[in-house]
Each structure stands twice: as C-alpha cells, then as structure tokens.
Amino acid sequence: MLNTLPPSHFLNLPRPDVFVPTVAGTPDTSTLAAHDFDVDTRTGFMPPQPPLTRLPSAWEPWEAALDDAIDSKLQHADKPGLSDAEKAESARWRKSVDELPILSIAELKSSEILLRRAHHVLSWVMHFYIHTVPMSVRDIHIPPPITLPLLQVSAQLQLPPVCTYSDDVLYNWAFKSPPASKNLFSPKHELHNLRCLTLFTGTRDEEEFYLSSARIELRGVEALSIMRSIMDEAFVGDAIAIRRITAYLKALADVIRDLQVLLGSVREGCDPEIFYNVIRPWFKGADSDTTGRKWHFDGIELDPTLEEPTELSGPSAGQSSLIHALDVFLGVDQVTHTNFAVGRPKTDGSSSSSDAKPSAPSEATPSAPPAASGPPKVPFLTRMQSYMPRHHRAFLRHLQANPRPLRKMVEQSEDAALREAYDIAVTALKQFRDEHVRIVALYILIPSRRASGGQPGKGAPKGTGGTDAFQFVKGVRDQTARALLAPSGQQ
C-alpha cells in the first residue's frame, strides 16, 4: 500500500527523531495510530498486529545472545543449590555478551516497531546478565555492548532502560494459531489464543502470568469504548444523555467485573511458589533489589548525550495504562495516585532515564514534603506512568484534561440513578482491587513468609519500585473504596 502513496503522504514520512525539533502541525508518524495516542479501537493499548519477532540481520548479535540465554536455560544466581556447571554456563554466556560488538541504532530510529523490539531484546539480555552474576558480587557492571544501545533505544522511546510491562505483556505475544478473522482481530475471540515470545524460565507458569495481563488488556478494549461513549454523551448533557450515561456506567461495571475474573484466573496456570521463587527474581529491578547490589552502566561515557539512569524498577501491573485510564476516567486517581510517595531523582536532561518523564497529574501532589537535600517525592502510581509507552502517557494526560470530568458531573447531578450507577462502577473497580490484594497475598506475601521461615524482622516483601507490595495494593484498594459517593451501607 505504501508503495502506491506519494512520497509526501504522511504515511510515507519517516518516524520523527524525538530529539529533533519538528515544525508545528507535523503529524506524528511513529505509528499508524500515533494521532490517536497509539490506542487501537480493536485492541486498545495492545498493538493491532502481533509484535515483531526478530530484528533485521544487522542486529542479529542481540537476538542471538537472547536465544543463547534461553536455549542454555540459564539459572538465576540466587537459585538454591546452583551447580558448578550452571555457574560455568552463565559465566560463558556473560563472556559472550561482553565480547559483542557495539552496534549503532541509527537505522532503528526510522521505525517505532524496530525500536520496541530492540528494547525488548536488550532489556531481557540485560536482566539475564544481571541476575546470573554471582550473588557475592556487589557491583554489577553492564557491558558497553548492552549499555550503549539500550540507553540510546530507551531515549528514543522515552522509556527507562529496564524490562517494563510493555516488554513483558504488550509487545511479548503471538497467536497460537491463526485468528478466526484475518482482517479483523476480535479480542473477545482471541483471549486464549495467545502465547508469549520470550520467557526467562520457559515455564507455563511464567507464560500464564504475562498472558493473564494481556487478556485483561484485550478485554478492557470494551471499557475504552464505553468511556468514549460516555464522554460524547457528557458533551450533550441533556436528560437523554444522562440516562444513556447511567446505562453505560453499568455496562462499564460489567466489563470491570470481567477483568476481575481474568485477574483471578492467573491461579489456574501459575503456581504461587514457582512465581515467587523461580520467576519473580528474574524481572526485579535495582529499586526492588533487597540485597543492595548496585548496577553500573559501563561505557555510558562514550555517548555524551546519556546520563546515568535513575529509573530502574522492573515490570509491574502498576504500569498498565488500562487500569490507570479507569482510575482517571472515574476520577478516583485523585485519591489512588497520592499514596506511597517515593524519592525520584531529577528527570531533566537528555538521557534515557530523563526522557522517561512521568505524566504527573496536577492533583497528584506528594503525600509529604520532600527533604531539602533529597529527591522530590512522587506517588508510586504516578511514577509508574514513566514506564508506559509515551503515546499511552499522552492518552492519560488527555483524559485528565477532559473539560467535562465524569466525577464532577455526577457529583453536581441530582439524578439518583446516575449517582448510583457511578458508585456501581467504582465498586466494581474496588472489587477488582480486592482481587489484586488476594493475588499479592497469595503470590508474594505468603511465599515470602514461608521463605523466611516466619521469622520476624525480615521486612515486608518489596514490590516493583521498592514499595511494600502488600500494603501498597491494600492502600490503593482502600482509597478506591473512599471514592464512593454514598457510604457503602447506603448503596
């Protein structure tokens, strides 16, 4: 199709370099749906086509290194009873990564899809590298052949140089078998026709853990459609529109209940003990490393545009744009995005870390004033937005800037049915978070206590970003409940 378009057509324009100023009015051609925040009407925040499975031959050394790590069945350095042979195999693989050539990313800049695949491959290689380094090593040095291209790719994508939710979920899937329709990808019909492209452990448990989130994303497409319809009706604002919004809110609650079921279904394919002891250690970031080991990006000085990364959390469900969108649309982000403020280093400059700017809502003020000598405090969920694809962050900002916010409209309305329907939707979101609390207890809290032998003083298990995992999700759940307009006993 592109061959038939004139060279000046916007679909034939190259992907814009994020560091090169553009003329006002120039369309964003990084993806076909960039003008719609890269949110597809059929697949939502998931790409409308299966993600790229391999980079072109010029970057084959990266792909080969990832293949080698997976085929060699590398074992985590903290695995109990790690054998000498397993240690030697990990050392061999890391040496091969040390000896990789430093490849240019210049040609990757022309394609968002290539950059996404590069981020996926390089971040997974980095996690394999870091987590196979012997636990006795306190300072982990990431070699220049990974440091430079990963930080440069991350700068273009405006993502942190670490595995993110988009690497594990959004861009880590393929169809098990060809979809029912070759032209229209129907999410409802394909929820269980997915497989993962990349796994650390090769286990079904790990695959199901990622796919449970992918299914939530796809089922959530209907929620995005309902949100659009409600916004259209709110613009009209007459009595008929209010009745339609009331019905739409009840339909939104039904979708959220489906998301809760999909969240709970992770139990069917992912064993909590395997998750906690075998899978979870692989995607931990530096922020959640309880051993205090430091990550050093060797070779960063070779590119003066780069700075030492400051955002190094691993993938988290808190990076799901869909769940943030529900919070923002229902107006509960004003309470759910203000807890668990954490220190965040400065984010100005032109490095891969600084380009991952958070989409901080104006109302999400820090829960406590920052110390004069320390970094500013940013609510955890707001901070997690810096790990989302940049177009999705822009979508959330657009949603927050809605001149007719739903919650305000409902609060000002005297229509009892509308207020009740709003609370039904918020209650469904609160119940979704009830399920999340149970999942965190089952998959993190209980295995953590078992691993420590129930000994006190071991500290609460950390989630991504260094928060107390259980208390965080419990706090967000409780705050969601406080967003109800009517006390629970009056519903």
Tab-separated table of C-alpha atoms in Angstrom:
chain	number	residue	atom	x	y	z
A	1	MET	CA	0.000	0.000	0.000
A	2	LEU	CA	2.770	2.442	0.956
A	3	ASN	CA	4.389	1.985	-2.463
A	4	THR	CA	1.300	3.498	-4.094
A	5	LEU	CA	1.307	6.637	-1.930
A	6	PRO	CA	3.136	9.824	-2.941
A	7	PRO	CA	6.410	10.497	-1.067
A	8	SER	CA	4.832	13.489	0.671
A	9	HIS	CA	1.941	11.462	2.125
A	10	PHE	CA	2.114	11.374	5.907
A	11	LEU	CA	2.173	7.553	5.936
A	12	ASN	CA	5.390	7.709	3.921
A	13	LEU	CA	7.059	10.181	6.263
A	14	PRO	CA	9.874	8.775	8.413
A	15	ARG	CA	9.469	8.224	12.135
A	16	PRO	CA	10.398	11.509	13.851
A	17	ASP	CA	13.537	11.504	15.986
A	18	VAL	CA	12.424	12.570	19.469
A	19	PHE	CA	15.466	14.824	19.812
A	20	VAL	CA	14.964	16.683	16.519
A	21	PRO	CA	12.534	19.636	16.704
A	22	THR	CA	9.550	19.343	14.361
A	23	VAL	CA	7.529	22.023	12.627
A	24	ALA	CA	4.233	22.766	14.323
A	25	GLY	CA	1.440	20.723	12.792
A	26	THR	CA	3.712	17.940	11.554
A	27	PRO	CA	1.879	14.612	12.072
A	28	ASP	CA	3.411	12.054	14.402
A	29	THR	CA	4.176	9.100	12.120
A	30	SER	CA	5.907	6.905	14.678
A	31	THR	CA	2.915	4.524	14.493
A	32	LEU	CA	-0.213	4.421	12.333
A	33	ALA	CA	-2.356	5.282	15.365
A	34	ALA	CA	0.007	7.833	16.942
A	35	HIS	CA	-2.516	10.617	16.356
A	36	ASP	CA	-4.944	8.567	18.498
A	37	PHE	CA	-2.355	8.031	21.252
A	38	ASP	CA	-1.492	4.629	19.770
A	39	VAL	CA	-4.729	3.260	21.256
A	40	ASP	CA	-6.378	0.961	18.727
A	41	THR	CA	-10.164	0.762	18.596
A	42	ARG	CA	-9.953	-3.052	18.335
A	43	THR	CA	-7.052	-3.897	20.650
A	44	GLY	CA	-6.738	-0.901	22.968
A	45	PHE	CA	-3.232	-0.483	24.359
A	46	MET	CA	-2.119	-3.741	22.754
A	47	PRO	CA	-0.784	-3.451	19.184
A	48	PRO	CA	-3.323	-4.372	16.464
A	49	GLN	CA	-0.861	-6.833	14.924
A	50	PRO	CA	1.413	-9.359	16.684
A	51	PRO	CA	4.709	-7.705	17.696
A	52	LEU	CA	7.865	-8.131	15.642
A	53	THR	CA	9.588	-11.426	16.449
A	54	ARG	CA	13.095	-10.639	15.236
A	55	LEU	CA	15.232	-7.661	14.288
A	56	PRO	CA	16.860	-7.411	10.836
A	57	SER	CA	20.208	-9.143	10.323
A	58	ALA	CA	22.255	-6.040	11.218
A	59	TRP	CA	21.242	-6.551	14.858
A	60	GLU	CA	21.352	-10.354	14.837
A	61	PRO	CA	24.068	-10.438	17.553
A	62	TRP	CA	21.493	-9.161	20.070
A	63	GLU	CA	18.898	-11.709	19.013
A	64	ALA	CA	21.491	-14.496	19.076
A	65	ALA	CA	22.567	-13.530	22.592
A	66	LEU	CA	18.959	-13.713	23.795
A	67	ASP	CA	18.435	-17.055	22.030
A	68	ASP	CA	21.604	-18.403	23.638
A	69	ALA	CA	20.454	-17.342	27.115
A	70	ILE	CA	17.094	-19.051	26.660
A	71	ASP	CA	18.441	-22.185	24.954
A	72	SER	CA	21.147	-22.552	27.623
A	73	LYS	CA	18.460	-22.476	30.329
A	74	LEU	CA	20.475	-20.013	32.401
A	75	GLN	CA	19.747	-20.197	36.101
A	76	HIS	CA	19.291	-17.281	38.472
A	77	ALA	CA	22.374	-16.651	40.609
A	78	ASP	CA	20.256	-16.850	43.777
A	79	LYS	CA	18.881	-20.291	42.957
A	80	PRO	CA	19.358	-22.662	45.910
A	81	GLY	CA	21.831	-25.440	45.143
A	82	LEU	CA	23.163	-23.809	41.971
A	83	SER	CA	25.630	-26.297	40.493
A	84	ASP	CA	29.160	-25.546	39.294
A	85	ALA	CA	28.102	-26.493	35.770
A	86	GLU	CA	25.235	-23.967	35.870
A	87	LYS	CA	27.580	-21.280	37.172
A	88	ALA	CA	30.061	-22.043	34.395
A	89	GLU	CA	27.358	-21.901	31.729
A	90	SER	CA	26.211	-18.492	32.972
A	91	ALA	CA	29.813	-17.228	33.024
A	92	ARG	CA	30.326	-18.471	29.449
A	93	TRP	CA	27.224	-16.670	28.273
A	94	ARG	CA	28.104	-13.403	30.021
A	95	LYS	CA	31.573	-13.512	28.465
A	96	SER	CA	29.972	-13.851	25.026
A	97	VAL	CA	27.860	-10.760	25.768
A	98	ASP	CA	30.960	-8.859	26.927
A	99	GLU	CA	32.519	-9.591	23.527
A	100	LEU	CA	29.572	-8.431	21.406
A	101	PRO	CA	30.198	-5.548	19.019
A	102	ILE	CA	28.756	-2.154	19.930
A	103	LEU	CA	26.057	-1.775	17.294
A	104	SER	CA	24.651	1.518	16.045
A	105	ILE	CA	20.934	2.175	16.458
A	106	ALA	CA	20.856	4.850	13.734
A	107	GLU	CA	18.808	2.737	11.332
A	108	LEU	CA	16.451	1.593	14.094
A	109	LYS	CA	15.284	5.165	14.642
A	110	SER	CA	13.235	5.008	11.454
A	111	SER	CA	10.760	2.546	12.976
A	112	GLU	CA	8.921	2.509	16.288
A	113	ILE	CA	8.329	-1.216	15.803
A	114	LEU	CA	12.062	-1.893	15.422
A	115	LEU	CA	12.830	0.226	18.475
A	116	ARG	CA	10.258	-1.661	20.545
A	117	ARG	CA	11.778	-4.987	19.565
A	118	ALA	CA	15.263	-3.669	20.297
A	119	HIS	CA	14.174	-2.514	23.768
A	120	HIS	CA	12.570	-5.890	24.381
A	121	VAL	CA	15.655	-7.881	23.339
A	122	LEU	CA	18.265	-5.664	25.000
A	123	SER	CA	16.390	-5.315	28.293
A	124	TRP	CA	15.861	-9.066	28.512
A	125	VAL	CA	19.550	-9.669	27.752
A	126	MET	CA	20.443	-7.158	30.478
A	127	HIS	CA	18.197	-8.883	33.029
A	128	PHE	CA	19.702	-12.267	32.131
A	129	TYR	CA	23.155	-10.739	32.554
A	130	ILE	CA	22.494	-9.008	35.876
A	131	HIS	CA	20.655	-11.889	37.500
A	132	THR	CA	23.258	-14.528	36.615
A	133	VAL	CA	26.116	-12.557	38.183
A	134	PRO	CA	27.187	-14.374	41.395
A	135	MET	CA	25.446	-13.016	44.489
A	136	SER	CA	28.833	-12.347	46.089
A	137	VAL	CA	29.438	-9.582	43.530
A	138	ARG	CA	28.112	-6.340	44.987
A	139	ASP	CA	28.704	-4.089	41.971
A	140	ILE	CA	27.218	-5.359	38.721
A	141	HIS	CA	28.793	-3.919	35.579
A	142	ILE	CA	26.604	-3.990	32.482
A	143	PRO	CA	28.957	-4.195	29.472
A	144	PRO	CA	29.141	-1.412	26.837
A	145	PRO	CA	27.656	-3.587	24.027
A	146	ILE	CA	24.402	-3.584	26.048
A	147	THR	CA	24.699	-0.258	27.861
A	148	LEU	CA	25.037	1.983	24.823
A	149	PRO	CA	22.331	0.641	22.501
A	150	LEU	CA	19.874	0.018	25.349
A	151	LEU	CA	20.202	3.535	26.722
A	152	GLN	CA	20.036	5.019	23.226
A	153	VAL	CA	16.961	2.985	22.266
A	154	SER	CA	15.356	3.858	25.595
A	155	ALA	CA	15.999	7.539	24.932
A	156	GLN	CA	14.200	7.310	21.581
A	157	LEU	CA	11.239	5.505	23.137
A	158	GLN	CA	11.341	7.676	26.267
A	159	LEU	CA	11.358	4.571	28.446
A	160	PRO	CA	13.672	3.517	31.271
A	161	PRO	CA	16.449	1.077	30.255
A	162	VAL	CA	14.942	-1.882	32.063
A	163	CYS	CA	12.272	-4.529	31.457
A	164	THR	CA	8.836	-2.917	31.627
A	165	TYR	CA	5.231	-4.091	31.457
A	166	SER	CA	5.244	-3.285	27.745
A	167	ASP	CA	8.242	-5.607	27.215
A	168	ASP	CA	6.637	-8.470	29.139
A	169	VAL	CA	3.000	-8.026	28.117
A	170	LEU	CA	2.120	-5.510	25.394
A	171	TYR	CA	4.888	-6.477	22.945
A	172	ASN	CA	5.519	-10.056	24.032
A	173	TRP	CA	2.804	-12.083	22.339
A	174	ALA	CA	1.869	-14.002	19.227
A	175	PHE	CA	-1.111	-16.129	18.180
A	176	LYS	CA	-1.042	-19.835	18.956
A	177	SER	CA	-2.970	-20.414	15.746
A	178	PRO	CA	-4.168	-18.013	13.044
A	179	PRO	CA	-7.019	-15.828	14.358
A	180	ALA	CA	-10.587	-16.562	13.292
A	181	SER	CA	-10.622	-13.442	11.135
A	182	LYS	CA	-7.572	-12.498	9.096
A	183	ASN	CA	-8.794	-8.945	8.635
A	184	LEU	CA	-10.370	-8.004	11.962
A	185	PHE	CA	-8.673	-9.048	15.198
A	186	SER	CA	-11.557	-9.671	17.616
A	187	PRO	CA	-10.100	-9.548	21.155
A	188	LYS	CA	-13.022	-11.377	22.793
A	189	HIS	CA	-12.486	-14.357	20.481
A	190	GLU	CA	-8.710	-14.477	20.860
A	191	LEU	CA	-8.217	-14.128	24.630
A	192	HIS	CA	-6.983	-17.701	24.900
A	193	ASN	CA	-5.270	-17.902	21.530
A	194	LEU	CA	-2.104	-16.160	22.692
A	195	ARG	CA	1.401	-17.297	23.554
A	196	CYS	CA	4.480	-15.405	24.727
A	197	LEU	CA	7.522	-14.675	22.582
A	198	THR	CA	10.115	-14.535	25.360
A	199	LEU	CA	10.351	-16.174	28.783
A	200	PHE	CA	13.107	-16.243	31.400
A	201	THR	CA	12.249	-19.695	32.713
A	202	GLY	CA	10.433	-21.354	29.829
A	203	THR	CA	7.686	-22.417	32.245
A	204	ARG	CA	3.956	-22.376	31.606
A	205	ASP	CA	3.653	-20.561	34.933
A	206	GLU	CA	5.647	-17.589	33.661
A	207	GLU	CA	3.757	-17.508	30.384
A	208	GLU	CA	0.377	-17.560	32.122
A	209	PHE	CA	1.496	-14.788	34.458
A	210	TYR	CA	2.146	-12.478	31.494
A	211	LEU	CA	-0.839	-13.655	29.460
A	212	SER	CA	-3.293	-13.013	32.301
A	213	SER	CA	-2.380	-9.334	31.974
A	214	ALA	CA	-2.582	-9.485	28.171
A	215	ARG	CA	-6.108	-10.879	28.405
A	216	ILE	CA	-7.100	-8.085	30.783
A	217	GLU	CA	-5.766	-5.542	28.280
A	218	LEU	CA	-7.792	-7.068	25.445
A	219	ARG	CA	-10.989	-7.442	27.455
A	220	GLY	CA	-10.533	-3.833	28.560
A	221	VAL	CA	-10.953	-2.604	24.993
A	222	GLU	CA	-14.720	-2.524	25.563
A	223	ALA	CA	-14.169	-0.348	28.642
A	224	LEU	CA	-12.288	2.180	26.498
A	225	SER	CA	-15.152	2.171	24.001
A	226	ILE	CA	-17.708	2.779	26.762
A	227	MET	CA	-15.585	5.606	28.136
A	228	ARG	CA	-15.601	7.278	24.720
A	229	SER	CA	-19.388	6.949	24.528
A	230	ILE	CA	-19.819	8.467	27.992
A	231	MET	CA	-17.590	11.404	27.085
A	232	ASP	CA	-19.679	12.014	23.948
A	233	GLU	CA	-22.910	11.974	25.963
A	234	ALA	CA	-21.431	14.228	28.653
A	235	PHE	CA	-20.799	16.807	25.942
A	236	VAL	CA	-24.542	16.865	25.206
A	237	GLY	CA	-25.535	16.739	28.875
A	238	ASP	CA	-29.325	16.681	28.468
A	239	ALA	CA	-31.751	14.324	30.209
A	240	ILE	CA	-31.470	11.682	27.488
A	241	ALA	CA	-27.674	11.828	27.704
A	242	ILE	CA	-27.839	11.343	31.481
A	243	ARG	CA	-29.965	8.212	31.035
A	244	ARG	CA	-27.508	6.869	28.480
A	245	ILE	CA	-24.524	7.614	30.731
A	246	THR	CA	-26.285	5.773	33.546
A	247	ALA	CA	-26.635	2.688	31.343
A	248	TYR	CA	-23.052	2.991	30.093
A	249	LEU	CA	-21.707	3.127	33.662
A	250	LYS	CA	-23.485	-0.128	34.486
A	251	ALA	CA	-22.022	-1.671	31.332
A	252	LEU	CA	-18.567	-0.419	32.379
A	253	ALA	CA	-19.030	-2.113	35.742
A	254	ASP	CA	-19.780	-5.382	33.939
A	255	VAL	CA	-16.539	-5.125	31.970
A	256	ILE	CA	-14.536	-4.394	35.132
A	257	ARG	CA	-16.074	-7.483	36.745
A	258	ASP	CA	-14.840	-9.498	33.766
A	259	LEU	CA	-11.364	-8.041	34.329
A	260	GLN	CA	-11.555	-9.211	37.926
A	261	VAL	CA	-12.343	-12.757	36.770
A	262	LEU	CA	-9.406	-12.696	34.340
A	263	LEU	CA	-7.111	-11.414	37.079
A	264	GLY	CA	-8.151	-14.211	39.398
A	265	SER	CA	-7.705	-16.831	36.679
A	266	VAL	CA	-3.925	-16.478	36.938
A	267	ARG	CA	-4.216	-19.088	39.708
A	268	GLU	CA	-5.181	-21.686	37.105
A	269	GLY	CA	-1.862	-21.558	35.294
A	270	CYS	CA	0.715	-20.011	37.594
A	271	ASP	CA	1.791	-21.666	40.840
A	272	PRO	CA	2.484	-19.078	43.588
A	273	GLU	CA	5.633	-20.832	44.851
A	274	ILE	CA	7.090	-21.132	41.342
A	275	PHE	CA	6.265	-17.496	40.675
A	276	TYR	CA	7.867	-16.199	43.860
A	277	ASN	CA	10.957	-18.404	43.934
A	278	VAL	CA	11.693	-19.073	40.247
A	279	ILE	CA	10.070	-16.388	38.051
A	280	ARG	CA	9.886	-13.154	40.031
A	281	PRO	CA	13.632	-12.861	40.785
A	282	TRP	CA	14.391	-12.500	37.057
A	283	PHE	CA	12.492	-9.283	36.455
A	284	LYS	CA	13.399	-7.478	39.636
A	285	GLY	CA	14.827	-4.035	39.041
A	286	ALA	CA	17.525	-2.292	41.023
A	287	ASP	CA	14.843	-0.494	43.071
A	288	SER	CA	13.459	-3.766	44.429
A	289	ASP	CA	16.809	-5.500	44.995
A	290	THR	CA	16.766	-6.197	48.721
A	291	THR	CA	20.428	-7.267	48.645
A	292	GLY	CA	21.540	-3.727	47.825
A	293	ARG	CA	23.608	-4.632	44.774
A	294	LYS	CA	24.408	-1.689	42.510
A	295	TRP	CA	24.009	-1.593	38.737
A	296	HIS	CA	26.718	0.203	36.736
A	297	PHE	CA	26.265	1.004	33.044
A	298	ASP	CA	29.790	0.674	31.671
A	299	GLY	CA	30.600	2.630	28.529
A	300	ILE	CA	27.985	5.314	29.142
A	301	GLU	CA	30.715	7.940	28.839
A	302	LEU	CA	31.136	7.009	25.172
A	303	ASP	CA	27.919	8.869	24.349
A	304	PRO	CA	27.904	12.350	25.930
A	305	THR	CA	24.124	12.675	25.450
A	306	LEU	CA	23.495	9.930	28.005
A	307	GLU	CA	23.280	10.191	31.762
A	308	GLU	CA	23.269	7.525	34.448
A	309	PRO	CA	19.745	6.008	34.560
A	310	THR	CA	17.676	6.870	37.596
A	311	GLU	CA	14.563	4.761	36.907
A	312	LEU	CA	15.333	1.066	37.316
A	313	SER	CA	12.168	-0.616	38.562
A	314	GLY	CA	11.118	-3.834	36.892
A	315	PRO	CA	7.816	-4.620	35.175
A	316	SER	CA	4.679	-4.100	37.232
A	317	ALA	CA	0.919	-4.272	36.789
A	318	GLY	CA	1.062	-0.685	38.048
A	319	GLN	CA	2.389	0.179	34.576
A	320	SER	CA	-0.859	-0.872	32.862
A	321	SER	CA	-2.288	2.152	31.056
A	322	LEU	CA	-5.718	0.484	31.058
A	323	ILE	CA	-6.030	0.442	34.852
A	324	HIS	CA	-4.698	3.994	35.087
A	325	ALA	CA	-7.269	5.029	32.474
A	326	LEU	CA	-10.092	3.581	34.558
A	327	ASP	CA	-8.802	5.472	37.596
A	328	VAL	CA	-8.539	8.742	35.706
A	329	PHE	CA	-11.877	8.405	33.912
A	330	LEU	CA	-13.792	7.621	37.094
A	331	GLY	CA	-11.923	10.375	38.919
A	332	VAL	CA	-10.569	8.073	41.619
A	333	ASP	CA	-6.959	8.844	40.645
A	334	GLN	CA	-7.250	11.913	42.870
A	335	VAL	CA	-7.009	9.549	45.829
A	336	THR	CA	-5.358	6.401	44.443
A	337	HIS	CA	-2.402	8.292	42.933
A	338	THR	CA	-1.403	10.146	46.077
A	339	ASN	CA	-0.092	7.369	48.317
A	340	PHE	CA	3.290	5.695	48.691
A	341	ALA	CA	5.296	8.717	47.610
A	342	VAL	CA	8.863	7.699	46.859
A	343	GLY	CA	12.039	9.592	46.120
A	344	ARG	CA	12.691	10.187	42.466
A	345	PRO	CA	15.887	11.727	41.116
A	346	LYS	CA	15.755	14.676	38.757
A	347	THR	CA	14.456	13.987	35.275
A	348	ASP	CA	15.760	16.884	33.249
A	349	GLY	CA	18.419	16.440	30.620
A	350	SER	CA	18.710	14.197	27.611
A	351	SER	CA	19.462	10.716	28.835
A	352	SER	CA	17.479	7.554	28.506
A	353	SER	CA	16.318	7.925	32.062
A	354	SER	CA	15.482	11.577	31.834
A	355	ASP	CA	13.416	11.081	28.723
A	356	ALA	CA	11.108	8.783	30.632
A	357	LYS	CA	9.252	11.739	32.071
A	358	PRO	CA	6.275	10.932	34.297
A	359	SER	CA	2.845	12.103	33.330
A	360	ALA	CA	2.155	13.516	36.754
A	361	PRO	CA	-1.398	14.758	37.159
A	362	SER	CA	-1.598	18.197	38.698
A	363	GLU	CA	-3.709	16.972	41.594
A	364	ALA	CA	-1.314	14.162	42.499
A	365	THR	CA	0.665	16.167	44.969
A	366	PRO	CA	3.278	14.445	47.118
A	367	SER	CA	1.964	12.904	50.288
A	368	ALA	CA	4.779	14.537	52.246
A	369	PRO	CA	7.075	17.455	51.502
A	370	PRO	CA	10.449	16.333	50.199
A	371	ALA	CA	13.508	16.787	52.323
A	372	ALA	CA	15.587	19.759	51.302
A	373	SER	CA	18.566	17.607	50.433
A	374	GLY	CA	16.691	14.657	48.961
A	375	PRO	CA	14.909	13.967	45.670
A	376	PRO	CA	11.291	15.076	45.226
A	377	LYS	CA	8.566	12.735	46.347
A	378	VAL	CA	6.309	11.308	43.644
A	379	PRO	CA	3.306	8.981	44.226
A	380	PHE	CA	4.190	5.471	43.128
A	381	LEU	CA	1.390	5.066	40.562
A	382	THR	CA	2.265	8.430	39.033
A	383	ARG	CA	5.899	7.360	38.851
A	384	MET	CA	4.896	4.122	37.112
A	385	GLN	CA	3.468	6.158	34.242
A	386	SER	CA	7.042	6.926	33.190
A	387	TYR	CA	7.366	3.207	32.355
A	388	MET	CA	4.477	3.309	29.878
A	389	PRO	CA	4.858	3.855	26.118
A	390	ARG	CA	4.943	7.632	25.647
A	391	HIS	CA	1.798	7.770	23.494
A	392	HIS	CA	-0.113	5.996	26.252
A	393	ARG	CA	1.158	8.512	28.787
A	394	ALA	CA	-0.122	11.234	26.472
A	395	PHE	CA	-3.522	9.494	26.384
A	396	LEU	CA	-3.723	9.632	30.177
A	397	ARG	CA	-2.823	13.324	30.141
A	398	HIS	CA	-5.548	13.869	27.536
A	399	LEU	CA	-8.031	12.017	29.724
A	400	GLN	CA	-7.037	14.063	32.771
A	401	ALA	CA	-7.543	17.269	30.786
A	402	ASN	CA	-11.164	16.382	29.898
A	403	PRO	CA	-13.110	19.638	30.341
A	404	ARG	CA	-16.163	17.664	31.471
A	405	PRO	CA	-14.796	15.184	34.018
A	406	LEU	CA	-17.253	12.428	34.809
A	407	ARG	CA	-16.951	12.513	38.587
A	408	LYS	CA	-17.563	16.252	38.778
A	409	MET	CA	-20.607	15.906	36.548
A	410	VAL	CA	-22.029	13.116	38.711
A	411	GLU	CA	-21.295	14.970	41.955
A	412	GLN	CA	-23.173	18.003	40.679
A	413	SER	CA	-26.121	15.939	39.456
A	414	GLU	CA	-29.263	15.326	41.477
A	415	ASP	CA	-30.113	12.279	39.383
A	416	ALA	CA	-30.161	9.425	41.898
A	417	ALA	CA	-29.901	6.707	39.213
A	418	LEU	CA	-26.787	8.333	37.732
A	419	ARG	CA	-25.090	8.612	41.125
A	420	GLU	CA	-25.961	5.002	41.899
A	421	ALA	CA	-24.589	3.813	38.545
A	422	TYR	CA	-21.360	5.729	39.152
A	423	ASP	CA	-20.939	4.049	42.526
A	424	ILE	CA	-21.640	0.670	40.935
A	425	ALA	CA	-18.727	1.247	38.561
A	426	VAL	CA	-16.405	2.426	41.359
A	427	THR	CA	-17.458	-0.564	43.455
A	428	ALA	CA	-16.543	-2.880	40.587
A	429	LEU	CA	-13.099	-1.231	40.444
A	430	LYS	CA	-12.753	-1.625	44.200
A	431	GLN	CA	-13.652	-5.321	43.900
A	432	PHE	CA	-11.083	-5.690	41.115
A	433	ARG	CA	-8.554	-4.361	43.604
A	434	ASP	CA	-9.885	-6.746	46.272
A	435	GLU	CA	-8.811	-9.493	43.890
A	436	HIS	CA	-5.432	-7.848	43.373
A	437	VAL	CA	-4.897	-7.782	47.142
A	438	ARG	CA	-5.659	-11.508	47.295
A	439	ILE	CA	-3.267	-12.193	44.401
A	440	VAL	CA	-0.424	-10.245	46.035
A	441	ALA	CA	-1.024	-12.066	49.317
A	442	LEU	CA	-1.019	-15.441	47.563
A	443	TYR	CA	1.915	-14.822	45.213
A	444	ILE	CA	4.194	-12.585	47.285
A	445	LEU	CA	3.262	-12.211	50.944
A	446	ILE	CA	2.666	-15.873	51.846
A	447	PRO	CA	5.655	-17.284	49.885
A	448	SER	CA	7.838	-14.538	51.375
A	449	ARG	CA	6.865	-15.519	54.896
A	450	ARG	CA	7.401	-19.172	54.074
A	451	ALA	CA	10.846	-18.443	52.617
A	452	SER	CA	11.868	-16.541	55.731
A	453	GLY	CA	10.615	-19.315	57.985
A	454	GLY	CA	8.159	-16.898	59.531
A	455	GLN	CA	10.994	-15.100	61.250
A	456	PRO	CA	10.179	-11.549	62.353
A	457	GLY	CA	12.432	-8.673	61.365
A	458	LYS	CA	12.920	-9.831	57.797
A	459	GLY	CA	10.974	-6.836	56.476
A	460	ALA	CA	7.957	-6.733	54.218
A	461	PRO	CA	8.436	-8.100	50.688
A	462	LYS	CA	9.144	-5.362	48.173
A	463	GLY	CA	7.176	-4.850	45.031
A	464	THR	CA	8.422	-3.189	41.883
A	465	GLY	CA	9.873	0.194	42.724
A	466	GLY	CA	10.714	-0.711	46.299
A	467	THR	CA	7.275	-0.331	47.893
A	468	ASP	CA	5.821	-2.672	50.497
A	469	ALA	CA	3.936	-4.809	47.964
A	470	PHE	CA	1.012	-5.899	50.133
A	471	GLN	CA	0.460	-2.624	51.967
A	472	PHE	CA	0.587	-0.746	48.673
A	473	VAL	CA	-2.152	-2.695	46.883
A	474	LYS	CA	-4.222	-2.752	50.068
A	475	GLY	CA	-3.857	1.008	50.393
A	476	VAL	CA	-4.923	1.625	46.790
A	477	ARG	CA	-7.925	-0.692	47.293
A	478	ASP	CA	-8.977	1.167	50.442
A	479	GLN	CA	-8.592	4.539	48.759
A	480	THR	CA	-10.727	3.367	45.836
A	481	ALA	CA	-13.484	2.490	48.303
A	482	ARG	CA	-13.290	6.008	49.737
A	483	ALA	CA	-14.029	7.400	46.277
A	484	LEU	CA	-17.644	6.182	46.501
A	485	LEU	CA	-20.182	8.993	46.602
A	486	ALA	CA	-22.503	7.150	49.001
A	487	PRO	CA	-21.353	5.260	52.090
A	488	SER	CA	-21.305	1.509	51.477
A	489	GLY	CA	-24.281	0.937	53.737
A	490	GLN	CA	-26.474	3.241	51.642
A	491	GLN	CA	-25.878	1.536	48.288
